[in-house]
Structures are given as C-alpha cells and as structure tokens.
Amino acid sequence: METTSSSLVGAQTAEAPAAADAAQEPHTGPHTSPHTGDPAEAQQPEAAAPVPAARRTAEGFLAADFPWYGLDGAFTGPRRLMQVGTAADGTVEHGSTGHGDEPSARGEIATGEKERFAVVITVASNPLRRSSDGTGVLEATSVSSAAWLAGSGLLAYSWPGQMDHALRNDWLDQQTEAAWELADDLDGEDWSTLSLPVDGEPTTFHYRESEFGWVLAGSTGSGVHLGAYGRGMSAYGLGFAAISDLGTYE
C-alpha cells in the first residue's frame, strides 16, 4: 500500500472520534504559565478560553487545499463535519463528513435500533514528496489509503455482540491490522467492484461488506481519493459530489 508511517494517513485510525478530538485539543505545553492573579490577566479571560470543537473542525476543513466530498443531493438527511487528519507540518491530508444518524460504537447494542449512516472520507492525492523536516520521503497517497481509513473508521464504530469491554481493544487492534492488509490487496477476492456517480460521472469503486457494515474506495477526477463506510444504508444507491458550501454540514 502506498502510505508510510511518516504520514498520518497511514499512522493512525484518524476516523476514530477519541483520537481526532485529542489531536485537535489546543496546545497546553510546558511554556503555558499558571494564572497568577495579576489584574491584567483577569481582564483577558477570552484569551485562555478553549476554541469550541465545532469551530476547530470547521477551521480544519477550510484550511485544506483540495475539494471535500459528501453524498450528493439525492441524500436529504442530516449532514455533519467529522474529523480532519493533518501531517506533522499542519497540512490537512484527509477528513470525513457524516450523513444520517450519528454513529456510535455501541449504538445498536444500547438502543436495540439499527443505526443508518454513511461517512465519506476525502484523501488528498499527494505525489511522492519530502517530509516537512527534510529527513525522509513520504510516499504518495492512493486508493488504498482511502480504503484503510474507511475500514478502520467502520471498526471504530463497531462492537461485536457479547464482547466484554476489556477485550474490545485487543479485538480492535487485530481487526485494524486486518483492515490494513485488506486495503493493501484491493484486487483480492475480498473486494468486488461497484460503479457509483461522482459529480455525475460513473466511477468504479472497490467494495466489500462485513457483519459490521460496508466499505468502499475509489478515485475522482478532481485530484482526491474517496473512501466511505456505513451501516443501515445501502451503498448501491449512493452518489458523491464535491461540497460547494460547508455551511450545509452541521
């Protein structure tokens, strides 16, 4: 697969909500001095206030230099911005948009109701390039990058029935490794092909299903790779389109 651990695209399960929230927390390093009671400091409470998560997310999406994708206009349900993934130098490399129900790892187990959601992942198409510190080379992103992010994203919102809480981390590690191997073999027997519209043009995607939902990945004509995963919504009737107004996403 054409990613390395030098890039966040291949370094973490970026679609997992806890990891993404932690990555976007404001910096509070050793140079942050405690409040001393100085009146001048007391007059500036806004400077120390954390930026709301929704605003941080929106700013991350706006900082990207590539188009974002979501489901096309045929989908009329709720939409939301999810996470963005960045390189070490702060460059936005990928991100996800949610459609339908807000997914939860234990949603169906806790409520008894099947969630209906689809998450679309946009991955910047990057050529072979040097790392930001100049010490190495980052491999180009590929359809496999999108496939792995989609596969690991679905796992982040999956919880096998009857599984003890203490065992889930081990299960998740094993399944995430399996998702990596599957993404590295898109021509293997675990994948089929599916043609879906992207900006109105038929586009071939690699597609697979599991007991937890479905995953697909492909490339667009606009310089990005697309991944998607979902549950409770059929992938066969979906279409994708560039997002012209991020304000349509909550």
PDB file of C-alpha atoms in Angstrom:
ATOM      1  CA  MET A   1       0.000   0.000   0.000  1.00  0.00           C
ATOM      2  CA  GLU A   2       1.312   3.441  -0.858  1.00  0.00           C
ATOM      3  CA  THR A   3       1.499   5.049   2.538  1.00  0.00           C
ATOM      4  CA  THR A   4       4.100   5.068   5.281  1.00  0.00           C
ATOM      5  CA  SER A   5       4.140   5.717   8.982  1.00  0.00           C
ATOM      6  CA  SER A   6       5.655   9.095   8.193  1.00  0.00           C
ATOM      7  CA  SER A   7       2.177  10.300   7.238  1.00  0.00           C
ATOM      8  CA  LEU A   8      -0.942  10.492   9.373  1.00  0.00           C
ATOM      9  CA  VAL A   9      -2.796   8.847   6.517  1.00  0.00           C
ATOM     10  CA  GLY A  10      -1.050   5.626   7.418  1.00  0.00           C
ATOM     11  CA  ALA A  11      -0.127   6.290  11.006  1.00  0.00           C
ATOM     12  CA  GLN A  12      -3.368   6.229  12.944  1.00  0.00           C
ATOM     13  CA  THR A  13      -7.039   5.409  12.790  1.00  0.00           C
ATOM     14  CA  ALA A  14      -7.821   9.032  12.135  1.00  0.00           C
ATOM     15  CA  GLU A  15     -11.548   8.482  11.872  1.00  0.00           C
ATOM     16  CA  ALA A  16     -11.841   7.268  15.459  1.00  0.00           C
ATOM     17  CA  PRO A  17     -13.555  10.121  17.329  1.00  0.00           C
ATOM     18  CA  ALA A  18     -11.470   9.991  20.507  1.00  0.00           C
ATOM     19  CA  ALA A  19      -8.171  10.148  18.640  1.00  0.00           C
ATOM     20  CA  ALA A  20      -9.334  13.013  16.469  1.00  0.00           C
ATOM     21  CA  ASP A  21     -10.624  15.059  19.377  1.00  0.00           C
ATOM     22  CA  ALA A  22      -7.352  14.604  21.251  1.00  0.00           C
ATOM     23  CA  ALA A  23      -5.348  15.630  18.207  1.00  0.00           C
ATOM     24  CA  GLN A  24      -7.247  18.887  17.905  1.00  0.00           C
ATOM     25  CA  GLU A  25      -7.063  19.983  21.531  1.00  0.00           C
ATOM     26  CA  PRO A  26      -5.369  23.391  21.974  1.00  0.00           C
ATOM     27  CA  HIS A  27      -1.705  23.224  22.938  1.00  0.00           C
ATOM     28  CA  THR A  28      -1.031  23.446  26.659  1.00  0.00           C
ATOM     29  CA  GLY A  29       2.662  22.687  26.803  1.00  0.00           C
ATOM     30  CA  PRO A  30       5.298  23.431  29.444  1.00  0.00           C
ATOM     31  CA  HIS A  31       5.513  27.085  28.395  1.00  0.00           C
ATOM     32  CA  THR A  32       1.921  27.735  29.493  1.00  0.00           C
ATOM     33  CA  SER A  33       2.179  29.688  32.746  1.00  0.00           C
ATOM     34  CA  PRO A  34      -0.426  29.266  35.510  1.00  0.00           C
ATOM     35  CA  HIS A  35      -2.783  32.081  36.436  1.00  0.00           C
ATOM     36  CA  THR A  36      -1.021  34.342  38.926  1.00  0.00           C
ATOM     37  CA  GLY A  37      -3.910  36.559  39.926  1.00  0.00           C
ATOM     38  CA  ASP A  38      -2.491  39.525  38.012  1.00  0.00           C
ATOM     39  CA  PRO A  39      -5.312  42.018  37.244  1.00  0.00           C
ATOM     40  CA  ALA A  40      -4.095  42.321  33.657  1.00  0.00           C
ATOM     41  CA  GLU A  41      -4.581  38.614  33.214  1.00  0.00           C
ATOM     42  CA  ALA A  42      -8.008  38.711  34.815  1.00  0.00           C
ATOM     43  CA  GLN A  43      -9.158  41.233  32.228  1.00  0.00           C
ATOM     44  CA  GLN A  44      -8.444  38.816  29.359  1.00  0.00           C
ATOM     45  CA  PRO A  45     -10.419  35.611  30.082  1.00  0.00           C
ATOM     46  CA  GLU A  46     -11.234  35.113  26.396  1.00  0.00           C
ATOM     47  CA  ALA A  47      -7.583  34.584  25.517  1.00  0.00           C
ATOM     48  CA  ALA A  48      -7.441  31.439  27.627  1.00  0.00           C
ATOM     49  CA  ALA A  49     -10.833  30.030  26.635  1.00  0.00           C
ATOM     50  CA  PRO A  50     -10.677  26.872  24.507  1.00  0.00           C
ATOM     51  CA  VAL A  51     -11.952  27.126  20.957  1.00  0.00           C
ATOM     52  CA  PRO A  52     -15.240  25.195  20.561  1.00  0.00           C
ATOM     53  CA  ALA A  53     -14.762  21.790  18.917  1.00  0.00           C
ATOM     54  CA  ALA A  54     -17.205  22.593  16.103  1.00  0.00           C
ATOM     55  CA  ARG A  55     -15.255  25.720  15.194  1.00  0.00           C
ATOM     56  CA  ARG A  56     -11.919  23.888  15.328  1.00  0.00           C
ATOM     57  CA  THR A  57     -13.333  21.260  12.976  1.00  0.00           C
ATOM     58  CA  ALA A  58     -14.669  23.838  10.524  1.00  0.00           C
ATOM     59  CA  GLU A  59     -11.339  25.666  10.513  1.00  0.00           C
ATOM     60  CA  GLY A  60      -9.578  22.404   9.694  1.00  0.00           C
ATOM     61  CA  PHE A  61     -11.819  21.804   6.705  1.00  0.00           C
ATOM     62  CA  LEU A  62     -11.388  25.374   5.468  1.00  0.00           C
ATOM     63  CA  ALA A  63      -7.589  25.039   5.678  1.00  0.00           C
ATOM     64  CA  ALA A  64      -7.498  22.239   3.087  1.00  0.00           C
ATOM     65  CA  ASP A  65      -6.287  22.968  -0.443  1.00  0.00           C
ATOM     66  CA  PHE A  66      -8.392  20.218  -2.060  1.00  0.00           C
ATOM     67  CA  PRO A  67     -12.169  19.770  -2.541  1.00  0.00           C
ATOM     68  CA  TRP A  68     -14.212  17.971   0.088  1.00  0.00           C
ATOM     69  CA  TYR A  69     -16.785  15.362  -0.868  1.00  0.00           C
ATOM     70  CA  GLY A  70     -20.030  14.139   0.610  1.00  0.00           C
ATOM     71  CA  LEU A  71     -23.187  12.419  -0.559  1.00  0.00           C
ATOM     72  CA  ASP A  72     -24.893  14.167  -3.457  1.00  0.00           C
ATOM     73  CA  GLY A  73     -28.222  15.993  -3.411  1.00  0.00           C
ATOM     74  CA  ALA A  74     -30.241  12.785  -3.528  1.00  0.00           C
ATOM     75  CA  PHE A  75     -29.496  12.385   0.182  1.00  0.00           C
ATOM     76  CA  THR A  76     -31.847  14.628   2.186  1.00  0.00           C
ATOM     77  CA  GLY A  77     -30.974  13.621   5.754  1.00  0.00           C
ATOM     78  CA  PRO A  78     -28.747  15.347   8.317  1.00  0.00           C
ATOM     79  CA  ARG A  79     -25.124  16.098   7.460  1.00  0.00           C
ATOM     80  CA  ARG A  80     -22.195  16.904   9.744  1.00  0.00           C
ATOM     81  CA  LEU A  81     -18.480  17.612   9.665  1.00  0.00           C
ATOM     82  CA  MET A  82     -16.414  14.981  11.452  1.00  0.00           C
ATOM     83  CA  GLN A  83     -12.600  14.866  11.762  1.00  0.00           C
ATOM     84  CA  VAL A  84      -9.637  16.106   9.763  1.00  0.00           C
ATOM     85  CA  GLY A  85      -6.198  14.487   9.679  1.00  0.00           C
ATOM     86  CA  THR A  86      -3.044  16.570   9.316  1.00  0.00           C
ATOM     87  CA  ALA A  87       0.629  15.986   8.581  1.00  0.00           C
ATOM     88  CA  ALA A  88       3.386  16.935  11.016  1.00  0.00           C
ATOM     89  CA  ASP A  89       3.637  20.391   9.431  1.00  0.00           C
ATOM     90  CA  GLY A  90      -0.096  21.029   9.876  1.00  0.00           C
ATOM     91  CA  THR A  91      -1.063  20.378   6.265  1.00  0.00           C
ATOM     92  CA  VAL A  92      -4.562  18.888   6.022  1.00  0.00           C
ATOM     93  CA  GLU A  93      -4.348  15.471   4.366  1.00  0.00           C
ATOM     94  CA  HIS A  94      -7.787  13.933   4.803  1.00  0.00           C
ATOM     95  CA  GLY A  95     -11.086  14.318   6.577  1.00  0.00           C
ATOM     96  CA  SER A  96     -14.582  12.893   6.862  1.00  0.00           C
ATOM     97  CA  THR A  97     -18.182  14.046   6.576  1.00  0.00           C
ATOM     98  CA  GLY A  98     -21.101  12.228   8.177  1.00  0.00           C
ATOM     99  CA  HIS A  99     -24.578  11.572   6.829  1.00  0.00           C
ATOM    100  CA  GLY A 100     -27.652  10.197   8.601  1.00  0.00           C
ATOM    101  CA  ASP A 101     -27.524   9.017  12.199  1.00  0.00           C
ATOM    102  CA  GLU A 102     -24.518   9.912  14.304  1.00  0.00           C
ATOM    103  CA  PRO A 103     -22.655   6.585  14.598  1.00  0.00           C
ATOM    104  CA  SER A 104     -21.796   5.084  17.958  1.00  0.00           C
ATOM    105  CA  ALA A 105     -19.739   2.009  18.728  1.00  0.00           C
ATOM    106  CA  ARG A 106     -22.441   0.570  20.973  1.00  0.00           C
ATOM    107  CA  GLY A 107     -25.444   2.314  19.453  1.00  0.00           C
ATOM    108  CA  GLU A 108     -27.362  -0.748  18.308  1.00  0.00           C
ATOM    109  CA  ILE A 109     -26.445  -2.750  21.405  1.00  0.00           C
ATOM    110  CA  ALA A 110     -27.599   0.009  23.755  1.00  0.00           C
ATOM    111  CA  THR A 111     -30.783   1.076  21.961  1.00  0.00           C
ATOM    112  CA  GLY A 112     -31.797  -2.014  20.010  1.00  0.00           C
ATOM    113  CA  GLU A 113     -32.263   0.192  16.936  1.00  0.00           C
ATOM    114  CA  LYS A 114     -30.150  -0.196  13.832  1.00  0.00           C
ATOM    115  CA  GLU A 115     -28.232   2.952  13.008  1.00  0.00           C
ATOM    116  CA  ARG A 116     -28.390   4.322   9.472  1.00  0.00           C
ATOM    117  CA  PHE A 117     -25.310   6.292   8.498  1.00  0.00           C
ATOM    118  CA  ALA A 118     -22.721   6.822   5.784  1.00  0.00           C
ATOM    119  CA  VAL A 119     -19.363   8.534   6.282  1.00  0.00           C
ATOM    120  CA  VAL A 120     -17.435   9.902   3.308  1.00  0.00           C
ATOM    121  CA  ILE A 121     -13.655  10.292   3.568  1.00  0.00           C
ATOM    122  CA  THR A 122     -11.735  12.624   1.261  1.00  0.00           C
ATOM    123  CA  VAL A 123      -7.989  11.956   0.931  1.00  0.00           C
ATOM    124  CA  ALA A 124      -5.722  14.449  -0.823  1.00  0.00           C
ATOM    125  CA  SER A 125      -3.898  12.928  -3.777  1.00  0.00           C
ATOM    126  CA  ASN A 126      -0.269  13.620  -2.890  1.00  0.00           C
ATOM    127  CA  PRO A 127       2.701  12.854  -5.123  1.00  0.00           C
ATOM    128  CA  LEU A 128       5.945  11.464  -3.756  1.00  0.00           C
ATOM    129  CA  ARG A 129       7.263  14.241  -1.542  1.00  0.00           C
ATOM    130  CA  ARG A 130       9.808  15.003   1.179  1.00  0.00           C
ATOM    131  CA  SER A 131       8.773  15.103   4.814  1.00  0.00           C
ATOM    132  CA  SER A 132       8.393  18.522   6.435  1.00  0.00           C
ATOM    133  CA  ASP A 133      11.656  18.155   8.383  1.00  0.00           C
ATOM    134  CA  GLY A 134      13.586  17.154   5.252  1.00  0.00           C
ATOM    135  CA  THR A 135      14.806  13.879   6.748  1.00  0.00           C
ATOM    136  CA  GLY A 136      12.817  11.444   4.608  1.00  0.00           C
ATOM    137  CA  VAL A 137      10.367  10.869   1.806  1.00  0.00           C
ATOM    138  CA  LEU A 138       6.616  10.381   2.161  1.00  0.00           C
ATOM    139  CA  GLU A 139       5.058   8.004  -0.325  1.00  0.00           C
ATOM    140  CA  ALA A 140       2.100   9.087  -2.422  1.00  0.00           C
ATOM    141  CA  THR A 141      -1.389   8.525  -1.094  1.00  0.00           C
ATOM    142  CA  SER A 142      -3.540   6.099  -3.071  1.00  0.00           C
ATOM    143  CA  VAL A 143      -6.923   4.430  -3.223  1.00  0.00           C
ATOM    144  CA  SER A 144      -5.533   2.015  -0.633  1.00  0.00           C
ATOM    145  CA  SER A 145      -5.088   4.958   1.754  1.00  0.00           C
ATOM    146  CA  ALA A 146      -8.788   5.751   1.429  1.00  0.00           C
ATOM    147  CA  ALA A 147      -9.727   2.075   1.780  1.00  0.00           C
ATOM    148  CA  TRP A 148      -7.774   1.716   5.018  1.00  0.00           C
ATOM    149  CA  LEU A 149      -9.155   4.906   6.552  1.00  0.00           C
ATOM    150  CA  ALA A 150     -12.669   3.740   5.675  1.00  0.00           C
ATOM    151  CA  GLY A 151     -12.106   0.239   7.030  1.00  0.00           C
ATOM    152  CA  SER A 152     -10.579   1.413  10.290  1.00  0.00           C
ATOM    153  CA  GLY A 153     -13.273   4.097  10.592  1.00  0.00           C
ATOM    154  CA  LEU A 154     -16.033   1.497  10.414  1.00  0.00           C
ATOM    155  CA  LEU A 155     -14.276  -0.561  13.067  1.00  0.00           C
ATOM    156  CA  ALA A 156     -14.141   2.445  15.382  1.00  0.00           C
ATOM    157  CA  TYR A 157     -17.956   2.411  15.410  1.00  0.00           C
ATOM    158  CA  SER A 158     -18.362  -1.362  15.698  1.00  0.00           C
ATOM    159  CA  TRP A 159     -18.797  -3.537  18.747  1.00  0.00           C
ATOM    160  CA  PRO A 160     -19.246  -7.299  18.346  1.00  0.00           C
ATOM    161  CA  GLY A 161     -22.227  -8.665  20.241  1.00  0.00           C
ATOM    162  CA  GLN A 162     -21.491 -10.310  23.591  1.00  0.00           C
ATOM    163  CA  MET A 163     -17.932  -8.943  23.662  1.00  0.00           C
ATOM    164  CA  ASP A 164     -16.610  -7.904  27.047  1.00  0.00           C
ATOM    165  CA  HIS A 165     -15.427  -4.295  27.311  1.00  0.00           C
ATOM    166  CA  ALA A 166     -11.944  -5.380  28.392  1.00  0.00           C
ATOM    167  CA  LEU A 167     -11.481  -7.451  25.241  1.00  0.00           C
ATOM    168  CA  ARG A 168     -12.542  -4.849  22.701  1.00  0.00           C
ATOM    169  CA  ASN A 169      -9.171  -3.088  22.481  1.00  0.00           C
ATOM    170  CA  ASP A 170      -7.449  -6.359  21.575  1.00  0.00           C
ATOM    171  CA  TRP A 171     -10.163  -7.111  19.041  1.00  0.00           C
ATOM    172  CA  LEU A 172      -9.883  -3.614  17.578  1.00  0.00           C
ATOM    173  CA  ASP A 173      -6.093  -3.925  17.204  1.00  0.00           C
ATOM    174  CA  GLN A 174      -6.448  -7.242  15.394  1.00  0.00           C
ATOM    175  CA  GLN A 175      -9.231  -6.043  13.112  1.00  0.00           C
ATOM    176  CA  THR A 176      -7.432  -2.794  12.299  1.00  0.00           C
ATOM    177  CA  GLU A 177      -4.398  -4.794  11.173  1.00  0.00           C
ATOM    178  CA  ALA A 178      -6.707  -6.943   9.055  1.00  0.00           C
ATOM    179  CA  ALA A 179      -8.237  -3.786   7.530  1.00  0.00           C
ATOM    180  CA  TRP A 180      -4.726  -2.618   6.611  1.00  0.00           C
ATOM    181  CA  GLU A 181      -3.978  -5.914   4.879  1.00  0.00           C
ATOM    182  CA  LEU A 182      -7.287  -5.840   3.010  1.00  0.00           C
ATOM    183  CA  ALA A 183      -6.665  -2.269   1.847  1.00  0.00           C
ATOM    184  CA  ASP A 184      -3.279  -3.371   0.524  1.00  0.00           C
ATOM    185  CA  ASP A 185      -4.932  -6.001  -1.701  1.00  0.00           C
ATOM    186  CA  LEU A 186      -7.784  -4.219  -3.460  1.00  0.00           C
ATOM    187  CA  ASP A 187      -7.678  -6.721  -6.313  1.00  0.00           C
ATOM    188  CA  GLY A 188      -8.128  -9.647  -3.910  1.00  0.00           C
ATOM    189  CA  GLU A 189     -11.184 -11.849  -3.585  1.00  0.00           C
ATOM    190  CA  ASP A 190     -12.465  -9.934  -0.551  1.00  0.00           C
ATOM    191  CA  TRP A 191     -13.297  -6.978  -2.775  1.00  0.00           C
ATOM    192  CA  SER A 192     -15.801  -6.547  -5.589  1.00  0.00           C
ATOM    193  CA  THR A 193     -16.341  -3.507  -7.822  1.00  0.00           C
ATOM    194  CA  LEU A 194     -19.226  -1.079  -7.769  1.00  0.00           C
ATOM    195  CA  SER A 195     -19.980   1.804 -10.123  1.00  0.00           C
ATOM    196  CA  LEU A 196     -21.354   4.927  -8.428  1.00  0.00           C
ATOM    197  CA  PRO A 197     -21.701   8.530  -9.639  1.00  0.00           C
ATOM    198  CA  VAL A 198     -19.124  11.094  -8.565  1.00  0.00           C
ATOM    199  CA  ASP A 199     -20.052  14.618  -9.655  1.00  0.00           C
ATOM    200  CA  GLY A 200     -22.482  12.927 -12.028  1.00  0.00           C
ATOM    201  CA  GLU A 201     -19.846  10.729 -13.686  1.00  0.00           C
ATOM    202  CA  PRO A 202     -19.866   6.910 -13.273  1.00  0.00           C
ATOM    203  CA  THR A 203     -16.854   5.931 -11.165  1.00  0.00           C
ATOM    204  CA  THR A 204     -15.554   2.494 -10.239  1.00  0.00           C
ATOM    205  CA  PHE A 205     -15.115   1.736  -6.545  1.00  0.00           C
ATOM    206  CA  HIS A 206     -13.642  -1.203  -4.675  1.00  0.00           C
ATOM    207  CA  TYR A 207     -16.343  -2.511  -2.353  1.00  0.00           C
ATOM    208  CA  ARG A 208     -16.686  -5.052   0.451  1.00  0.00           C
ATOM    209  CA  GLU A 209     -19.217  -5.927   3.134  1.00  0.00           C
ATOM    210  CA  SER A 210     -18.898  -7.409   6.620  1.00  0.00           C
ATOM    211  CA  GLU A 211     -21.188  -8.062   9.549  1.00  0.00           C
ATOM    212  CA  PHE A 212     -20.427  -4.539  10.751  1.00  0.00           C
ATOM    213  CA  GLY A 213     -21.267  -2.658   7.550  1.00  0.00           C
ATOM    214  CA  TRP A 214     -19.723  -1.837   4.187  1.00  0.00           C
ATOM    215  CA  VAL A 215     -16.569  -0.111   2.968  1.00  0.00           C
ATOM    216  CA  LEU A 216     -15.691   1.307  -0.444  1.00  0.00           C
ATOM    217  CA  ALA A 217     -12.841   3.290  -2.007  1.00  0.00           C
ATOM    218  CA  GLY A 218     -12.056   4.883  -5.355  1.00  0.00           C
ATOM    219  CA  SER A 219     -10.577   7.959  -7.037  1.00  0.00           C
ATOM    220  CA  THR A 220     -12.154  11.061  -8.531  1.00  0.00           C
ATOM    221  CA  GLY A 221     -11.230  13.202 -11.488  1.00  0.00           C
ATOM    222  CA  SER A 222     -10.610  16.176  -9.198  1.00  0.00           C
ATOM    223  CA  GLY A 223      -7.375  15.056  -7.581  1.00  0.00           C
ATOM    224  CA  VAL A 224      -8.645  13.282  -4.472  1.00  0.00           C
ATOM    225  CA  HIS A 225      -9.320   9.706  -3.391  1.00  0.00           C
ATOM    226  CA  LEU A 226     -12.630   8.817  -1.790  1.00  0.00           C
ATOM    227  CA  GLY A 227     -13.368   6.285   0.902  1.00  0.00           C
ATOM    228  CA  ALA A 228     -16.711   5.617   2.529  1.00  0.00           C
ATOM    229  CA  TYR A 229     -18.218   3.337   5.129  1.00  0.00           C
ATOM    230  CA  GLY A 230     -21.691   2.866   6.501  1.00  0.00           C
ATOM    231  CA  ARG A 231     -24.287   0.734   8.144  1.00  0.00           C
ATOM    232  CA  GLY A 232     -28.050   0.511   7.710  1.00  0.00           C
ATOM    233  CA  MET A 233     -27.885   2.415   4.388  1.00  0.00           C
ATOM    234  CA  SER A 234     -27.287   0.567   1.134  1.00  0.00           C
ATOM    235  CA  ALA A 235     -24.137   1.631  -0.680  1.00  0.00           C
ATOM    236  CA  TYR A 236     -25.666   0.681  -4.030  1.00  0.00           C
ATOM    237  CA  GLY A 237     -27.867   3.751  -4.229  1.00  0.00           C
ATOM    238  CA  LEU A 238     -25.313   6.351  -3.164  1.00  0.00           C
ATOM    239  CA  GLY A 239     -23.792   9.155  -5.188  1.00  0.00           C
ATOM    240  CA  PHE A 240     -20.981  11.556  -4.289  1.00  0.00           C
ATOM    241  CA  ALA A 241     -20.412  15.226  -5.077  1.00  0.00           C
ATOM    242  CA  ALA A 242     -17.943  17.964  -4.202  1.00  0.00           C
ATOM    243  CA  ILE A 243     -19.234  20.102  -1.336  1.00  0.00           C
ATOM    244  CA  SER A 244     -19.845  23.625  -2.553  1.00  0.00           C
ATOM    245  CA  ASP A 245     -20.944  25.014   0.829  1.00  0.00           C
ATOM    246  CA  LEU A 246     -19.580  23.601   4.077  1.00  0.00           C
ATOM    247  CA  GLY A 247     -22.335  25.516   5.838  1.00  0.00           C
ATOM    248  CA  THR A 248     -24.770  22.778   4.779  1.00  0.00           C
ATOM    249  CA  TYR A 249     -22.960  20.494   7.242  1.00  0.00           C
ATOM    250  CA  GLU A 250     -23.790  20.968  10.909  1.00  0.00           C
TER     251      GLU A 250
END
